[in-house]
mmCIF file of C-alpha atoms (C1' of nucleotides) in Angstrom:
data_model
loop_
_atom_site.group_PDB
_atom_site.id
_atom_site.type_symbol
_atom_site.label_atom_id
_atom_site.label_comp_id
_atom_site.label_asym_id
_atom_site.label_seq_id
_atom_site.Cartn_x
_atom_site.Cartn_y
_atom_site.Cartn_z
ATOM 1 C CA MET J 146 -23.754 -24.816 -9.697
ATOM 2 C CA THR J 147 -19.818 -23.623 -7.829
ATOM 3 C CA ASP J 148 -17.320 -23.396 -10.011
ATOM 4 C CA LYS J 149 -16.532 -26.741 -12.244
ATOM 5 C CA ALA J 150 -13.307 -26.399 -11.683
ATOM 6 C CA GLY J 151 -13.491 -25.114 -7.980
ATOM 7 C CA ASN J 152 -11.627 -21.945 -8.818
ATOM 8 C CA GLY J 153 -13.919 -19.398 -10.466
ATOM 9 C CA GLY J 154 -11.341 -17.024 -10.258
ATOM 10 C CA ALA J 155 -8.124 -16.668 -7.760
ATOM 11 C CA ALA J 156 -4.957 -18.583 -6.134
ATOM 12 C CA THR J 157 -5.045 -21.290 -9.347
ATOM 13 C CA GLY J 158 -2.272 -18.830 -11.444
ATOM 14 C CA GLY J 159 -5.736 -18.270 -13.424
ATOM 15 C CA VAL J 160 -9.306 -19.078 -14.901
ATOM 16 C CA THR J 161 -10.585 -20.694 -17.838
ATOM 17 C CA ILE J 162 -11.833 -18.479 -21.252
ATOM 18 C CA GLY J 163 -14.863 -19.708 -19.861
ATOM 19 C CA ASP J 164 -15.071 -17.386 -16.904
ATOM 20 C CA ALA J 165 -12.477 -15.191 -18.691
ATOM 21 C CA ALA J 166 -15.221 -13.966 -21.565
ATOM 22 C CA LYS J 167 -18.003 -13.812 -18.326
ATOM 23 C CA ALA J 168 -15.533 -12.085 -16.989
ATOM 24 C CA SER J 169 -14.953 -9.103 -19.789
ATOM 25 C CA GLY J 170 -17.761 -9.371 -21.564
ATOM 26 C CA VAL J 171 -15.924 -11.010 -24.537
ATOM 27 C CA ASN J 172 -17.112 -14.288 -25.432
ATOM 28 C CA ALA J 173 -14.928 -17.436 -25.458
ATOM 29 C CA LYS J 174 -14.643 -17.869 -29.584
ATOM 30 C CA LEU J 175 -14.409 -14.307 -29.482
ATOM 31 C CA ILE J 176 -10.826 -14.343 -27.231
ATOM 32 C CA ARG J 177 -9.324 -17.469 -28.854
ATOM 33 C CA TYR J 178 -10.566 -14.913 -31.689
ATOM 34 C CA TYR J 179 -8.164 -11.601 -30.464
ATOM 35 C CA GLU J 180 -5.243 -14.617 -29.796
ATOM 36 C CA SER J 181 -4.817 -16.517 -33.333
ATOM 37 C CA ILE J 182 -4.728 -12.524 -35.017
ATOM 38 C CA GLY J 183 -2.317 -11.047 -32.852
ATOM 39 C CA LEU J 184 -4.457 -8.938 -31.103
ATOM 40 C CA ILE J 185 -3.193 -10.439 -27.451
ATOM 41 C CA PRO J 186 -0.421 -12.975 -26.467
ATOM 42 C CA GLU J 187 -1.027 -16.233 -26.413
ATOM 43 C CA ALA J 188 -2.140 -17.126 -23.318
ATOM 44 C CA GLY J 189 -0.631 -20.095 -20.834
ATOM 45 C CA ARG J 190 -2.014 -23.430 -20.594
ATOM 46 C CA THR J 191 -3.119 -26.147 -18.230
ATOM 47 C CA ALA J 192 -1.438 -29.371 -18.679
ATOM 48 C CA SER J 193 -4.380 -30.707 -21.150
ATOM 49 C CA GLY J 194 -4.370 -27.747 -23.105
ATOM 50 C CA TYR J 195 -6.735 -25.659 -21.941
ATOM 51 C CA ARG J 196 -6.365 -21.554 -21.474
ATOM 52 C CA LEU J 197 -5.589 -20.128 -18.179
ATOM 53 C CA TYR J 198 -6.206 -16.369 -17.880
ATOM 54 C CA SER J 199 -4.829 -14.198 -15.059
ATOM 55 C CA PRO J 200 -6.185 -11.265 -13.884
ATOM 56 C CA ALA J 201 -3.755 -8.452 -16.139
ATOM 57 C CA GLU J 202 -5.551 -10.727 -18.436
ATOM 58 C CA VAL J 203 -9.176 -10.596 -18.065
ATOM 59 C CA HIS J 204 -8.569 -6.891 -17.110
ATOM 60 C CA VAL J 205 -6.416 -6.460 -21.325
ATOM 61 C CA LEU J 206 -10.070 -8.538 -22.576
ATOM 62 C CA ARG J 207 -12.821 -5.534 -20.713
ATOM 63 C CA PHE J 208 -10.046 -2.734 -22.866
ATOM 64 C CA VAL J 209 -10.672 -3.764 -25.779
ATOM 65 C CA ARG J 210 -14.494 -5.075 -25.287
ATOM 66 C CA ARG J 211 -14.887 -0.734 -23.869
ATOM 67 C CA ALA J 212 -13.004 0.352 -27.432
ATOM 68 C CA ARG J 213 -14.844 -2.142 -29.502
ATOM 69 C CA GLY J 214 -17.271 -0.609 -27.627
ATOM 70 C CA LEU J 215 -16.135 2.370 -29.602
ATOM 71 C CA GLY J 216 -15.721 1.494 -32.678
ATOM 72 C CA PHE J 217 -11.656 1.207 -33.020
ATOM 73 C CA SER J 218 -10.424 -1.070 -35.680
ATOM 74 C CA ILE J 219 -8.214 -3.924 -34.148
ATOM 75 C CA GLU J 220 -5.577 -2.655 -35.207
ATOM 76 C CA GLN J 221 -6.002 0.570 -33.313
ATOM 77 C CA ILE J 222 -7.049 -1.225 -30.151
ATOM 78 C CA GLN J 223 -3.291 -2.537 -30.885
ATOM 79 C CA THR J 224 -1.898 0.149 -31.078
ATOM 80 C CA LEU J 225 -4.219 1.710 -27.902
ATOM 81 C CA VAL J 226 -3.675 -1.318 -26.348
ATOM 82 C CA GLY J 227 0.096 -1.289 -26.348
ATOM 83 C CA LEU J 228 0.057 2.428 -25.611
ATOM 84 C CA TRP J 229 -1.456 1.379 -22.092
ATOM 85 C CA ARG J 230 1.133 -1.073 -21.734
ATOM 86 C CA ASP J 231 3.945 1.713 -21.825
ATOM 87 C CA ARG J 232 3.885 3.685 -18.354
ATOM 88 C CA ASP J 233 6.987 6.396 -20.971
ATOM 89 C CA ARG J 234 3.509 6.616 -23.554
ATOM 90 C CA SER J 235 2.891 10.576 -24.881
ATOM 91 C CA SER J 236 -1.240 11.591 -24.830
ATOM 92 C CA ALA J 237 -0.585 13.198 -27.082
ATOM 93 C CA GLU J 238 0.117 10.236 -29.505
ATOM 94 C CA VAL J 239 -2.904 8.948 -27.474
ATOM 95 C CA LYS J 240 -5.015 11.392 -28.410
ATOM 96 C CA ARG J 241 -4.294 10.984 -32.135
ATOM 97 C CA VAL J 242 -4.863 8.320 -32.704
ATOM 98 C CA ALA J 243 -9.037 8.775 -31.368
ATOM 99 C CA GLN J 244 -8.190 11.517 -33.662
ATOM 100 C CA ALA J 245 -8.015 9.215 -35.790
ATOM 101 C CA HIS J 246 -11.241 7.355 -35.486
ATOM 102 C CA MET J 247 -13.353 10.138 -35.049
ATOM 103 C CA ASP J 248 -12.264 11.140 -38.590
ATOM 104 C CA GLU J 249 -13.316 8.203 -39.665
ATOM 105 C CA LEU J 250 -16.324 7.967 -37.503
ATOM 106 C CA GLU J 251 -17.570 11.866 -38.584
ATOM 107 C CA ALA J 252 -17.316 10.864 -42.517
ATOM 108 C CA LYS J 253 -18.877 7.675 -41.391
ATOM 109 C CA ILE J 254 -22.056 10.033 -39.438
ATOM 110 C CA ALA J 255 -21.914 12.394 -43.303
ATOM 111 C CA GLU J 256 -21.865 9.472 -45.042
ATOM 112 C CA LEU J 257 -24.807 7.750 -43.826
ATOM 113 C CA THR J 258 -26.621 11.033 -43.142
ATOM 114 C CA ALA J 259 -26.277 12.423 -46.190
ATOM 115 C CA MET J 260 -28.043 9.416 -48.013
ATOM 116 C CA ARG J 261 -30.595 9.009 -44.851
ATOM 117 C CA ASP J 262 -32.007 12.927 -45.683
ATOM 118 C CA SER J 263 -31.330 11.892 -49.570
ATOM 119 C CA LEU J 264 -33.601 8.414 -49.028
ATOM 120 C CA ARG J 265 -36.109 10.849 -46.293
ATOM 121 C CA ARG J 266 -37.052 13.370 -49.026
ATOM 122 C CA LEU J 267 -37.630 11.164 -51.069
ATOM 123 C CA ALA J 268 -39.877 9.206 -49.435
ATOM 124 C CA GLU J 269 -41.624 11.972 -48.051
ATOM 125 C CA ALA J 270 -42.690 12.945 -52.305
ATOM 126 C CA CYS J 271 -44.379 9.582 -52.146
ATOM 127 C CA HIS J 272 -47.870 8.827 -51.490
ATOM 128 C CA GLY J 273 -47.395 5.328 -50.213
ATOM 129 C CA ASP J 274 -50.357 4.342 -51.473
ATOM 130 C CA ASP J 275 -51.835 1.609 -54.522
ATOM 131 C CA ARG J 276 -50.445 4.098 -56.989
ATOM 132 C CA PRO J 277 -47.749 2.579 -58.979
ATOM 133 C CA ASP J 278 -46.387 6.092 -59.362
ATOM 134 C CA CYS J 279 -43.131 6.137 -56.806
ATOM 135 C CA PRO J 280 -40.305 9.436 -56.780
ATOM 136 C CA ILE J 281 -37.977 6.670 -55.750
ATOM 137 C CA LEU J 282 -37.930 4.110 -58.535
ATOM 138 C CA HIS J 283 -38.179 7.590 -60.120
ATOM 139 C CA ASP J 284 -35.490 8.303 -59.393
ATOM 140 C CA LEU J 285 -32.919 5.658 -59.481
ATOM 141 C CA ALA J 286 -34.170 4.620 -62.801
ATOM 142 C CA GLY J 287 -32.229 8.225 -63.379
ATOM 143 C CA MET O 296 -9.517 5.499 -79.588
ATOM 144 C CA THR O 297 -11.896 4.622 -81.581
ATOM 145 C CA ASP O 298 -14.016 1.663 -80.414
ATOM 146 C CA LYS O 299 -12.355 -1.422 -80.667
ATOM 147 C CA ALA O 300 -15.490 -3.375 -82.032
ATOM 148 C CA GLY O 301 -17.124 -0.447 -84.258
ATOM 149 C CA ASN O 302 -20.626 -0.522 -81.606
ATOM 150 C CA GLY O 303 -19.770 1.198 -78.339
ATOM 151 C CA GLY O 304 -23.390 1.224 -78.034
ATOM 152 C CA ALA O 305 -25.909 0.425 -81.396
ATOM 153 C CA ALA O 306 -27.397 -1.789 -83.601
ATOM 154 C CA THR O 307 -26.107 -4.377 -82.961
ATOM 155 C CA GLY O 308 -27.491 -6.931 -79.825
ATOM 156 C CA GLY O 309 -25.647 -4.799 -76.954
ATOM 157 C CA VAL O 310 -22.722 -3.943 -75.234
ATOM 158 C CA THR O 311 -19.236 -5.738 -73.948
ATOM 159 C CA ILE O 312 -19.225 -5.495 -70.701
ATOM 160 C CA GLY O 313 -16.211 -2.968 -70.763
ATOM 161 C CA ASP O 314 -18.807 -0.022 -71.762
ATOM 162 C CA ALA O 315 -22.115 -1.531 -69.514
ATOM 163 C CA ALA O 316 -19.410 -0.584 -66.960
ATOM 164 C CA LYS O 317 -19.065 3.369 -68.312
ATOM 165 C CA ALA O 318 -21.729 3.503 -69.367
ATOM 166 C CA SER O 319 -23.779 2.859 -65.689
ATOM 167 C CA GLY O 320 -20.555 3.384 -63.705
ATOM 168 C CA VAL O 321 -20.711 0.082 -62.866
ATOM 169 C CA ASN O 322 -17.525 -1.578 -63.149
ATOM 170 C CA ALA O 323 -16.786 -4.463 -64.662
ATOM 171 C CA LYS O 324 -15.392 -6.701 -62.318
ATOM 172 C CA LEU O 325 -18.914 -6.032 -60.198
ATOM 173 C CA ILE O 326 -20.827 -6.684 -63.081
ATOM 174 C CA ARG O 327 -19.573 -9.974 -63.071
ATOM 175 C CA TYR O 328 -19.952 -10.018 -59.573
ATOM 176 C CA TYR O 329 -23.705 -8.685 -58.978
ATOM 177 C CA GLU O 330 -24.386 -10.923 -62.220
ATOM 178 C CA SER O 331 -22.462 -14.284 -59.629
ATOM 179 C CA ILE O 332 -24.730 -13.701 -57.082
ATOM 180 C CA GLY O 333 -27.749 -13.633 -59.669
ATOM 181 C CA LEU O 334 -28.487 -10.133 -58.759
ATOM 182 C CA ILE O 335 -28.963 -9.152 -62.896
ATOM 183 C CA PRO O 336 -30.449 -12.068 -64.967
ATOM 184 C CA GLU O 337 -26.763 -13.917 -66.572
ATOM 185 C CA ALA O 338 -26.129 -11.662 -70.006
ATOM 186 C CA GLY O 339 -26.358 -13.068 -73.566
ATOM 187 C CA ARG O 340 -22.686 -14.220 -74.735
ATOM 188 C CA THR O 341 -21.415 -13.625 -78.076
ATOM 189 C CA ALA O 342 -19.470 -16.056 -79.930
ATOM 190 C CA SER O 343 -16.619 -16.109 -78.104
ATOM 191 C CA GLY O 344 -18.144 -16.019 -74.921
ATOM 192 C CA TYR O 345 -17.996 -12.397 -74.561
ATOM 193 C CA ARG O 346 -20.982 -10.426 -72.869
ATOM 194 C CA LEU O 347 -23.593 -8.192 -74.201
ATOM 195 C CA TYR O 348 -25.775 -6.232 -72.770
ATOM 196 C CA SER O 349 -28.647 -4.161 -74.534
ATOM 197 C CA PRO O 350 -29.413 -0.278 -72.919
ATOM 198 C CA ALA O 351 -32.334 -1.569 -71.393
ATOM 199 C CA GLU O 352 -29.854 -4.449 -69.224
ATOM 200 C CA VAL O 353 -27.642 -0.971 -69.215
ATOM 201 C CA HIS O 354 -30.370 0.512 -67.856
ATOM 202 C CA VAL O 355 -31.236 -1.434 -65.015
ATOM 203 C CA LEU O 356 -27.146 -1.388 -63.826
ATOM 204 C CA ARG O 357 -27.187 2.470 -63.301
ATOM 205 C CA PHE O 358 -31.316 1.587 -61.489
ATOM 206 C CA VAL O 359 -28.337 -0.603 -58.790
ATOM 207 C CA ARG O 360 -25.477 1.334 -58.898
ATOM 208 C CA ARG O 361 -27.494 5.071 -57.380
ATOM 209 C CA ALA O 362 -29.465 2.230 -55.064
ATOM 210 C CA ARG O 363 -26.687 1.496 -53.597
ATOM 211 C CA GLY O 364 -25.090 4.767 -53.429
ATOM 212 C CA LEU O 365 -28.467 5.806 -51.275
ATOM 213 C CA GLY O 366 -27.044 2.438 -48.804
ATOM 214 C CA PHE O 367 -29.074 0.472 -49.809
ATOM 215 C CA SER O 368 -28.547 -4.053 -49.840
ATOM 216 C CA ILE O 369 -28.405 -6.210 -51.967
ATOM 217 C CA GLU O 370 -31.388 -7.712 -51.608
ATOM 218 C CA GLN O 371 -33.318 -4.413 -51.032
ATOM 219 C CA ILE O 372 -32.056 -3.958 -54.548
ATOM 220 C CA GLN O 373 -33.719 -6.584 -55.932
ATOM 221 C CA THR O 374 -37.196 -5.802 -53.895
ATOM 222 C CA LEU O 375 -36.942 -2.667 -56.045
ATOM 223 C CA VAL O 376 -35.748 -3.580 -59.091
ATOM 224 C CA GLY O 377 -38.740 -6.778 -59.063
ATOM 225 C CA LEU O 378 -40.870 -3.221 -57.951
ATOM 226 C CA TRP O 379 -39.565 -1.148 -60.412
ATOM 227 C CA ARG O 380 -40.191 -3.904 -63.424
ATOM 228 C CA ASP O 381 -43.589 -4.372 -62.085
ATOM 229 C CA ARG O 382 -45.841 -2.086 -63.675
ATOM 230 C CA ASP O 383 -48.701 -3.318 -61.073
ATOM 231 C CA ARG O 384 -46.515 -1.985 -57.737
ATOM 232 C CA SER O 385 -47.664 -0.523 -55.418
ATOM 233 C CA SER O 386 -46.428 2.351 -54.443
ATOM 234 C CA ALA O 387 -46.862 2.019 -50.660
ATOM 235 C CA GLU O 388 -44.374 -1.294 -50.931
ATOM 236 C CA VAL O 389 -41.604 0.312 -52.363
ATOM 237 C CA LYS O 390 -41.794 2.733 -49.443
ATOM 238 C CA ARG O 391 -41.931 -0.225 -46.996
ATOM 239 C CA VAL O 392 -38.071 -1.072 -48.239
ATOM 240 C CA ALA O 393 -37.184 2.514 -48.529
ATOM 241 C CA GLN O 394 -38.880 3.334 -44.763
ATOM 242 C CA ALA O 395 -37.412 0.223 -44.124
ATOM 243 C CA HIS O 396 -33.611 1.557 -44.495
ATOM 244 C CA MET O 397 -33.879 4.387 -43.452
ATOM 245 C CA ASP O 398 -34.503 2.668 -40.541
ATOM 246 C CA GLU O 399 -31.120 1.267 -39.882
ATOM 247 C CA LEU O 400 -28.935 4.343 -41.534
ATOM 248 C CA GLU O 401 -31.241 5.788 -38.148
ATOM 249 C CA ALA O 402 -30.130 3.386 -35.426
ATOM 250 C CA LYS O 403 -26.259 3.209 -37.775
ATOM 251 C CA ILE O 404 -26.133 7.336 -37.611
ATOM 252 C CA ALA O 405 -27.130 6.949 -33.092
ATOM 253 C CA GLU O 406 -24.297 4.587 -32.913
ATOM 254 C CA LEU O 407 -21.897 5.859 -34.807
ATOM 255 C CA THR O 408 -23.320 9.598 -33.341
ATOM 256 C CA ALA O 409 -22.951 7.860 -29.430
ATOM 257 C CA MET O 410 -19.546 6.752 -30.360
ATOM 258 C CA ARG O 411 -17.397 10.556 -31.693
ATOM 259 C CA ASP O 412 -19.525 11.174 -28.624
ATOM 260 C CA SER O 413 -18.101 8.762 -25.414
ATOM 261 C CA LEU O 414 -14.298 9.910 -27.754
ATOM 262 C CA ARG O 415 -14.736 13.607 -28.159
ATOM 263 C CA ARG O 416 -15.282 14.281 -24.592
ATOM 264 C CA LEU O 417 -12.735 11.997 -23.815
ATOM 265 C CA ALA O 418 -10.286 13.948 -26.244
ATOM 266 C CA GLU O 419 -12.068 16.882 -24.676
ATOM 267 C CA ALA O 420 -10.546 15.859 -21.174
ATOM 268 C CA CYS O 421 -7.079 15.031 -22.946
ATOM 269 C CA HIS O 422 -3.942 16.951 -22.563
ATOM 270 C CA GLY O 423 -2.011 15.792 -26.211
ATOM 271 C CA ASP O 424 0.834 16.745 -24.529
ATOM 272 C CA ASP O 425 3.963 15.164 -23.009
ATOM 273 C CA ARG O 426 1.914 13.517 -19.899
ATOM 274 C CA PRO O 427 1.500 9.647 -20.590
ATOM 275 C CA ASP O 428 -2.115 11.078 -18.154
ATOM 276 C CA CYS O 429 -4.750 10.454 -20.262
ATOM 277 C CA PRO O 430 -8.288 9.893 -19.322
ATOM 278 C CA ILE O 431 -9.468 8.213 -22.611
ATOM 279 C CA LEU O 432 -6.952 4.887 -22.078
ATOM 280 C CA HIS O 433 -7.957 5.686 -18.656
ATOM 281 C CA ASP O 434 -11.876 5.545 -19.130
ATOM 282 C CA LEU O 435 -10.833 1.922 -21.692
ATOM 283 C CA ALA O 436 -8.691 0.426 -19.199
ATOM 284 C CA GLY O 437 -12.683 1.488 -17.361
ATOM 285 C "C1'" DC M 80 -16.191 -47.996 -13.278
ATOM 286 C "C1'" DA M 81 -18.947 -46.301 -16.625
ATOM 287 C "C1'" DT M 82 -22.060 -42.246 -18.167
ATOM 288 C "C1'" DC M 83 -23.117 -37.541 -18.274
ATOM 289 C "C1'" DG M 84 -23.161 -33.371 -18.748
ATOM 290 C "C1'" DT M 85 -20.785 -29.666 -19.644
ATOM 291 C "C1'" DG M 86 -16.923 -27.234 -21.127
ATOM 292 C "C1'" DC M 87 -12.934 -26.872 -23.765
ATOM 293 C "C1'" DT M 88 -9.869 -27.923 -27.869
ATOM 294 C "C1'" DT M 89 -9.315 -27.736 -33.256
ATOM 295 C "C1'" DC M 90 -9.974 -26.169 -37.676
ATOM 296 C "C1'" DC M 91 -12.888 -24.786 -41.204
ATOM 297 C "C1'" DA M 92 -16.774 -22.188 -43.086
ATOM 298 C "C1'" DG M 93 -19.905 -18.050 -44.031
ATOM 299 C "C1'" DC M 94 -21.448 -13.236 -43.640
ATOM 300 C "C1'" DG M 95 -21.323 -8.607 -47.358
ATOM 301 C "C1'" DA M 96 -20.009 -6.190 -50.881
ATOM 302 C "C1'" DT M 97 -16.539 -5.283 -53.070
ATOM 303 C "C1'" DT M 98 -11.387 -5.294 -54.857
ATOM 304 C "C1'" DG M 99 -7.458 -7.953 -57.027
ATOM 305 C "C1'" DG M 100 -4.512 -11.440 -59.328
ATOM 306 C "C1'" DA M 101 -3.293 -15.200 -62.552
ATOM 307 C "C1'" DA M 102 -3.795 -17.889 -66.446
ATOM 308 C "C1'" DG M 103 -5.212 -17.554 -70.814
ATOM 309 C "C1'" DG M 104 -8.517 -16.555 -74.477
ATOM 310 C "C1'" DT M 105 -9.742 -12.976 -78.497
ATOM 311 C "C1'" DC M 106 -9.792 -9.556 -81.486
ATOM 312 C "C1'" DA M 107 -8.338 -5.258 -84.425
ATOM 313 C "C1'" DA M 108 -5.019 -3.452 -85.721
ATOM 314 C "C1'" DG M 109 0.171 -1.972 -87.259
ATOM 315 C "C1'" DC K 244 1.717 -11.834 -87.037
ATOM 316 C "C1'" DT K 245 3.018 -9.264 -82.443
ATOM 317 C "C1'" DT K 246 1.236 -6.301 -80.017
ATOM 318 C "C1'" DG K 247 -1.479 -3.998 -76.985
ATOM 319 C "C1'" DA K 248 -6.083 -3.923 -75.069
ATOM 320 C "C1'" DC K 249 -10.194 -6.560 -73.865
ATOM 321 C "C1'" DC K 250 -12.941 -10.727 -71.699
ATOM 322 C "C1'" DT K 251 -13.206 -14.794 -69.647
ATOM 323 C "C1'" DT K 252 -12.875 -17.456 -65.227
ATOM 324 C "C1'" DC K 253 -11.625 -18.870 -60.811
ATOM 325 C "C1'" DC K 254 -8.999 -18.779 -56.143
ATOM 326 C "C1'" DA K 255 -8.374 -15.311 -52.338
ATOM 327 C "C1'" DA K 256 -8.189 -11.527 -49.527
ATOM 328 C "C1'" DT K 257 -10.860 -7.114 -46.731
ATOM 329 C "C1'" DC K 258 -13.109 -6.854 -41.510
ATOM 330 C "C1'" DG K 259 -14.893 -8.625 -37.214
ATOM 331 C "C1'" DC K 260 -17.169 -12.626 -36.173
ATOM 332 C "C1'" DT K 261 -20.252 -16.147 -35.901
ATOM 333 C "C1'" DG K 262 -21.210 -20.729 -36.296
ATOM 334 C "C1'" DG K 263 -20.882 -26.076 -37.219
ATOM 335 C "C1'" DA K 264 -18.194 -29.922 -35.969
ATOM 336 C "C1'" DA K 265 -15.560 -33.531 -34.324
ATOM 337 C "C1'" DG K 266 -12.611 -34.957 -30.374
ATOM 338 C "C1'" DC K 267 -10.592 -34.401 -25.903
ATOM 339 C "C1'" DA K 268 -11.076 -33.188 -20.385
ATOM 340 C "C1'" DC K 269 -13.646 -33.137 -16.099
ATOM 341 C "C1'" DG K 270 -16.240 -33.204 -12.117
ATOM 342 C "C1'" DA K 271 -20.039 -34.799 -10.501
ATOM 343 C "C1'" DT K 272 -23.690 -38.948 -10.497
ATOM 344 C "C1'" DG K 273 -25.664 -43.456 -10.412
#
DNA sequence: CATCGTGCTTCCAGCGATTGGAAGGTCAAG
DNA sequence: CTTGACCTTCCAATCGCTGGAAGCACGATG
């Protein structure tokens, strides 16, 4: 029940991908995927080929997970991680990326809301009983 | 400028895919795709292999386009087209499909709205100037 | 020492709903 | 006969994952 490698988080120079996954909330499969597309740099390896993650790398993974949670695209996250690493960044640059994403969110919300409203109007007019008459189909049929 | 086939909409037993596209608002590529996945039945063909669409088939395409416009999935549209064709359908069944989709829309809207609100709060707290301090990155970094 | 179970590795494929392109056949008009 | 607009099929890419298969690595147990 204890660590199979005996180093669940310290001293050896990094944790395995499974532990990095647990610590960051990004599953192992996804971590490899993020590496493969270049979102995160290639991890170091043990002699036998296992990936190793330092606390700093786990931190990046957590960052990525949070950014995905806010709906940022991989491309935007790449930019954000870059800005995060850059101590001389301007907050204006970060804000620009965030604003761009907010605009996308706003557009998507508007689109979905319009769909929902149209649909709601149609559904409200539909009896929803055994009779075949249905304003929903009537509308779709044009 | 007139019809290349001389039958832009009548008498010959159907229009070509390009004309069906213009008439339905679904582009030709997409019509073929819809056929390939079984959303619409295989179209008839001319001797030389061109697809032909009757007014009724064009009508189905228009139906599909409107349903996609409301955000219904292909699978849901398949059900709706089936119900549309069935004169003995119950409006309750149609309403169920619509309601299911409205629930999905509602969930997505809630998700995106939560993202937008979080992001807005962070962005409002960000100066957006030359200084590197940024609550957005601060939050993402945890 | 052999074996077991778990975790790691790579690679390949699929999801949903399109869109794009390449390579080639068909048709009517000039 | 050539031109050009249409049609055909097939294959690949998009976005962000997720799943599976086949095979090595590792530690604990019998």
